[in-house]
Amino acid sequence: MIAFVEGEVDALAPDAAVVKVGGVGLLVHCAPGTLAGLTVGQKARLSTSLIVREDSLTLYGFADDDERTVFELLQTASGVGPRLAQAMLATHRPDTLRTIFATQDLKALTLVPGVGPKGAQKLLIELKGRLGAPTGGLVPTQHGAGGVGGPVGGLSPWRGQLLEALTGLGWNARDAEAALAEAEPVAAEAEARGEPPQLPVLLRVALRSLKR
């Protein structure tokens, strides 16, 4: 198993980074929150999990060992593959997920893209107790704290997270602010449906506008 990679960030994409290690560029799939902390040309260290399939070797990267551990534990539930596990970590922080499963918070779990009420109920039963007890981090709120919802009482917290993600990908503040305006209608539509805006969706919209 490749436990971590360390080297210069060569390139960034909406869902992955290329890290130079010993003259080789490794493609590492990461959630938006992890990518936001990387900058092209700067050195980075990512905890990693290698997923081996008959026809592929896929490396997933995380900001720290705790995220990687939770990523791997999530996949012990039936029907949870690496993509869904990464989506769960893109929506909620590791300690928020521990709280969700400890408190059986169905609503917070359905904030994860691709997880409906029935699937969430099944996961709550299967994963209860597997992630361990919360360590004192953020707990779920009506918007899913640790995900796009952010702190209670905050005004449009998705803006700050999206701005951080865009500047982390190398865009200057002026371009990033312009991209926020492009993502605004998408966020407004989600809020009108009573749903929190999803950072991965907003990031894709913003990046499309920047590449036009």
Short mmCIF file of C-alpha atoms in Angstrom, two decimals:
data_model
loop_
_atom_site.label_atom_id
_atom_site.label_comp_id
_atom_site.label_asym_id
_atom_site.label_seq_id
_atom_site.Cartn_x
_atom_site.Cartn_y
_atom_site.Cartn_z
CA MET A 1 0.00 0.00 0.00
CA ILE A 2 1.16 3.56 -0.75
CA ALA A 3 0.62 5.32 2.60
CA PHE A 4 1.47 8.83 1.38
CA VAL A 5 3.00 10.81 -1.46
CA GLU A 6 5.21 13.86 -1.03
CA GLY A 7 6.52 16.13 -3.72
CA GLU A 8 5.88 19.19 -5.85
CA VAL A 9 2.35 19.73 -7.16
CA ASP A 10 2.65 19.70 -10.95
CA ALA A 11 -0.99 20.19 -11.93
CA LEU A 12 -4.47 20.55 -10.47
CA ALA A 13 -7.85 19.52 -11.87
CA PRO A 14 -11.38 19.74 -10.38
CA ASP A 15 -11.07 16.24 -8.90
CA ALA A 16 -7.36 15.36 -8.89
CA ALA A 17 -3.79 16.55 -8.51
CA VAL A 18 -0.55 15.45 -10.15
CA VAL A 19 2.31 15.20 -7.65
CA LYS A 20 5.92 14.72 -8.76
CA VAL A 21 7.58 11.92 -6.79
CA GLY A 22 11.06 10.82 -7.80
CA GLY A 23 10.66 12.13 -11.33
CA VAL A 24 7.26 10.45 -11.78
CA GLY A 25 3.94 12.31 -11.87
CA LEU A 26 1.37 10.53 -9.73
CA LEU A 27 -2.33 11.24 -10.40
CA VAL A 28 -4.06 11.49 -7.03
CA HIS A 29 -7.85 11.80 -6.84
CA CYS A 30 -8.88 14.27 -4.12
CA ALA A 31 -11.99 15.95 -2.75
CA PRO A 32 -12.37 19.73 -3.36
CA GLY A 33 -11.46 20.55 0.24
CA THR A 34 -8.13 18.75 -0.12
CA LEU A 35 -7.39 20.33 -3.50
CA ALA A 36 -8.06 23.76 -2.02
CA GLY A 37 -4.98 23.33 0.16
CA LEU A 38 -2.67 22.60 -2.78
CA THR A 39 -0.82 25.05 -5.01
CA VAL A 40 0.93 24.28 -8.30
CA GLY A 41 4.68 24.53 -7.90
CA GLN A 42 4.65 24.04 -4.14
CA LYS A 43 5.52 20.94 -2.16
CA ALA A 44 2.70 18.89 -0.65
CA ARG A 45 2.22 15.74 1.38
CA LEU A 46 -0.96 13.70 0.94
CA SER A 47 -2.03 10.62 2.83
CA THR A 48 -3.16 8.10 0.22
CA SER A 49 -5.19 4.97 -0.31
CA LEU A 50 -4.54 2.75 -3.33
CA ILE A 51 -7.61 1.06 -4.83
CA VAL A 52 -6.67 -2.01 -6.88
CA ARG A 53 -9.02 -3.33 -9.56
CA GLU A 54 -8.47 -5.88 -12.32
CA ASP A 55 -8.14 -3.13 -14.91
CA SER A 56 -6.94 -0.16 -12.87
CA LEU A 57 -4.85 1.20 -10.02
CA THR A 58 -6.40 4.37 -8.56
CA LEU A 59 -4.76 6.52 -5.92
CA TYR A 60 -6.94 8.64 -3.63
CA GLY A 61 -5.41 11.49 -1.63
CA PHE A 62 -6.34 13.11 1.68
CA ALA A 63 -5.27 16.05 3.79
CA ASP A 64 -4.34 13.78 6.72
CA ASP A 65 -4.32 10.19 7.99
CA ASP A 66 -7.68 10.59 9.74
CA GLU A 67 -9.47 11.31 6.45
CA ARG A 68 -7.83 8.28 4.86
CA THR A 69 -8.84 6.04 7.76
CA VAL A 70 -12.46 7.17 7.57
CA PHE A 71 -12.40 6.77 3.76
CA GLU A 72 -11.36 3.14 4.16
CA LEU A 73 -13.80 2.41 6.99
CA LEU A 74 -16.72 3.80 4.99
CA GLN A 75 -16.03 1.22 2.30
CA THR A 76 -16.61 -1.63 4.74
CA ALA A 77 -20.35 -1.02 4.24
CA SER A 78 -21.99 -2.89 1.39
CA GLY A 79 -22.52 -0.75 -1.68
CA VAL A 80 -19.97 1.90 -0.68
CA GLY A 81 -17.11 2.21 -3.16
CA PRO A 82 -14.26 4.73 -3.22
CA ARG A 83 -16.22 7.37 -5.13
CA LEU A 84 -19.13 7.38 -2.69
CA ALA A 85 -16.75 7.33 0.27
CA GLN A 86 -14.93 10.34 -1.17
CA ALA A 87 -18.26 12.12 -1.78
CA MET A 88 -19.14 11.59 1.88
CA LEU A 89 -15.85 13.16 2.94
CA ALA A 90 -16.32 16.01 0.46
CA THR A 91 -19.64 16.80 2.16
CA HIS A 92 -18.77 16.17 5.83
CA ARG A 93 -15.53 16.25 7.83
CA PRO A 94 -14.41 12.96 9.42
CA ASP A 95 -15.55 13.93 12.91
CA THR A 96 -18.90 15.12 11.55
CA LEU A 97 -19.37 11.70 9.98
CA ARG A 98 -18.59 10.05 13.31
CA THR A 99 -21.27 12.21 14.92
CA ILE A 100 -23.75 11.43 12.15
CA PHE A 101 -23.40 7.69 12.62
CA ALA A 102 -23.29 7.94 16.41
CA THR A 103 -26.49 9.99 16.52
CA GLN A 104 -28.12 8.25 13.52
CA ASP A 105 -28.68 11.59 11.77
CA LEU A 106 -30.54 10.56 8.61
CA LYS A 107 -31.04 14.10 7.32
CA ALA A 108 -27.36 15.00 7.53
CA LEU A 109 -26.33 11.84 5.68
CA THR A 110 -28.76 12.47 2.81
CA LEU A 111 -26.86 15.71 2.11
CA VAL A 112 -24.25 13.51 0.43
CA PRO A 113 -24.80 13.44 -3.37
CA GLY A 114 -26.09 10.01 -4.40
CA VAL A 115 -27.35 9.01 -0.95
CA GLY A 116 -31.14 8.89 -0.66
CA PRO A 117 -33.24 8.27 2.49
CA LYS A 118 -33.36 4.49 2.06
CA GLY A 119 -29.64 4.20 1.34
CA ALA A 120 -28.82 6.51 4.23
CA GLN A 121 -30.91 4.44 6.63
CA LYS A 122 -29.08 1.30 5.55
CA LEU A 123 -25.67 2.98 5.96
CA LEU A 124 -26.55 4.29 9.41
CA ILE A 125 -27.27 0.75 10.55
CA GLU A 126 -24.21 -0.82 8.92
CA LEU A 127 -21.66 1.79 9.94
CA LYS A 128 -22.87 2.61 13.43
CA GLY A 129 -19.89 2.27 15.74
CA ARG A 130 -17.40 1.45 12.98
CA LEU A 131 -15.91 4.94 12.69
CA GLY A 132 -15.39 5.31 16.42
CA ALA A 133 -16.60 8.06 18.74
CA PRO A 134 -16.50 11.75 17.77
CA THR A 135 -13.30 13.43 18.90
CA GLY A 136 -14.81 16.83 19.59
CA GLY A 137 -14.86 18.41 16.11
CA LEU A 138 -17.82 19.93 14.31
CA VAL A 139 -21.25 18.38 14.74
CA PRO A 140 -24.06 18.30 12.20
CA THR A 141 -26.28 21.34 11.79
CA GLN A 142 -29.31 21.93 9.65
CA HIS A 143 -26.95 22.37 6.71
CA GLY A 144 -24.50 19.60 7.58
CA ALA A 145 -21.62 21.22 9.39
CA GLY A 146 -18.22 20.34 8.07
CA GLY A 147 -19.68 20.24 4.57
CA VAL A 148 -20.97 23.17 2.54
CA GLY A 149 -23.37 24.23 5.27
CA GLY A 150 -20.68 25.44 7.65
CA PRO A 151 -21.32 27.08 11.00
CA VAL A 152 -24.78 27.87 12.29
CA GLY A 153 -25.75 31.44 11.57
CA GLY A 154 -23.10 31.98 8.87
CA LEU A 155 -24.08 33.92 5.74
CA SER A 156 -23.63 31.86 2.56
CA PRO A 157 -20.63 29.87 3.88
CA TRP A 158 -20.32 28.17 0.48
CA ARG A 159 -18.85 31.43 -0.84
CA GLY A 160 -15.82 31.30 1.42
CA GLN A 161 -15.26 27.61 0.73
CA LEU A 162 -15.56 28.06 -3.03
CA LEU A 163 -13.25 31.09 -3.00
CA GLU A 164 -10.68 29.12 -1.00
CA ALA A 165 -10.93 26.18 -3.42
CA LEU A 166 -10.46 28.40 -6.49
CA THR A 167 -7.51 30.34 -5.10
CA GLY A 168 -5.98 27.06 -3.96
CA LEU A 169 -6.21 25.86 -7.56
CA GLY A 170 -4.17 28.87 -8.67
CA TRP A 171 -6.77 31.44 -9.77
CA ASN A 172 -6.28 35.01 -8.60
CA ALA A 173 -8.79 36.65 -6.26
CA ARG A 174 -10.37 38.78 -9.00
CA ASP A 175 -11.09 35.82 -11.29
CA ALA A 176 -12.27 33.73 -8.35
CA GLU A 177 -14.75 36.44 -7.32
CA ALA A 178 -16.09 36.57 -10.89
CA ALA A 179 -16.54 32.79 -10.85
CA LEU A 180 -18.52 33.09 -7.61
CA ALA A 181 -21.07 35.19 -9.50
CA GLU A 182 -21.42 32.39 -12.08
CA ALA A 183 -22.07 29.86 -9.31
CA GLU A 184 -24.60 32.08 -7.52
CA PRO A 185 -27.69 30.99 -9.57
CA VAL A 186 -26.88 27.32 -8.99
CA ALA A 187 -26.54 27.91 -5.26
CA ALA A 188 -29.78 29.91 -5.23
CA GLU A 189 -31.65 27.08 -6.96
CA ALA A 190 -30.46 24.59 -4.35
CA GLU A 191 -31.44 26.90 -1.50
CA ALA A 192 -34.87 27.46 -3.08
CA ARG A 193 -35.38 23.69 -2.94
CA GLY A 194 -34.45 23.77 0.75
CA GLU A 195 -31.10 22.08 0.08
CA PRO A 196 -27.59 23.31 0.94
CA PRO A 197 -25.46 24.16 -2.11
CA GLN A 198 -22.99 21.37 -2.82
CA LEU A 199 -19.38 22.54 -3.12
CA PRO A 200 -18.35 19.98 -5.81
CA VAL A 201 -21.24 21.14 -8.04
CA LEU A 202 -20.44 24.83 -7.52
CA LEU A 203 -16.75 24.21 -8.16
CA ARG A 204 -17.49 22.60 -11.53
CA VAL A 205 -19.68 25.55 -12.56
CA ALA A 206 -17.04 28.05 -11.47
CA LEU A 207 -14.21 26.26 -13.29
CA ARG A 208 -16.23 26.06 -16.50
CA SER A 209 -16.74 29.82 -16.39
CA LEU A 210 -13.03 30.45 -15.80
CA LYS A 211 -12.01 28.30 -18.76
CA ARG A 212 -14.31 30.05 -21.22
#
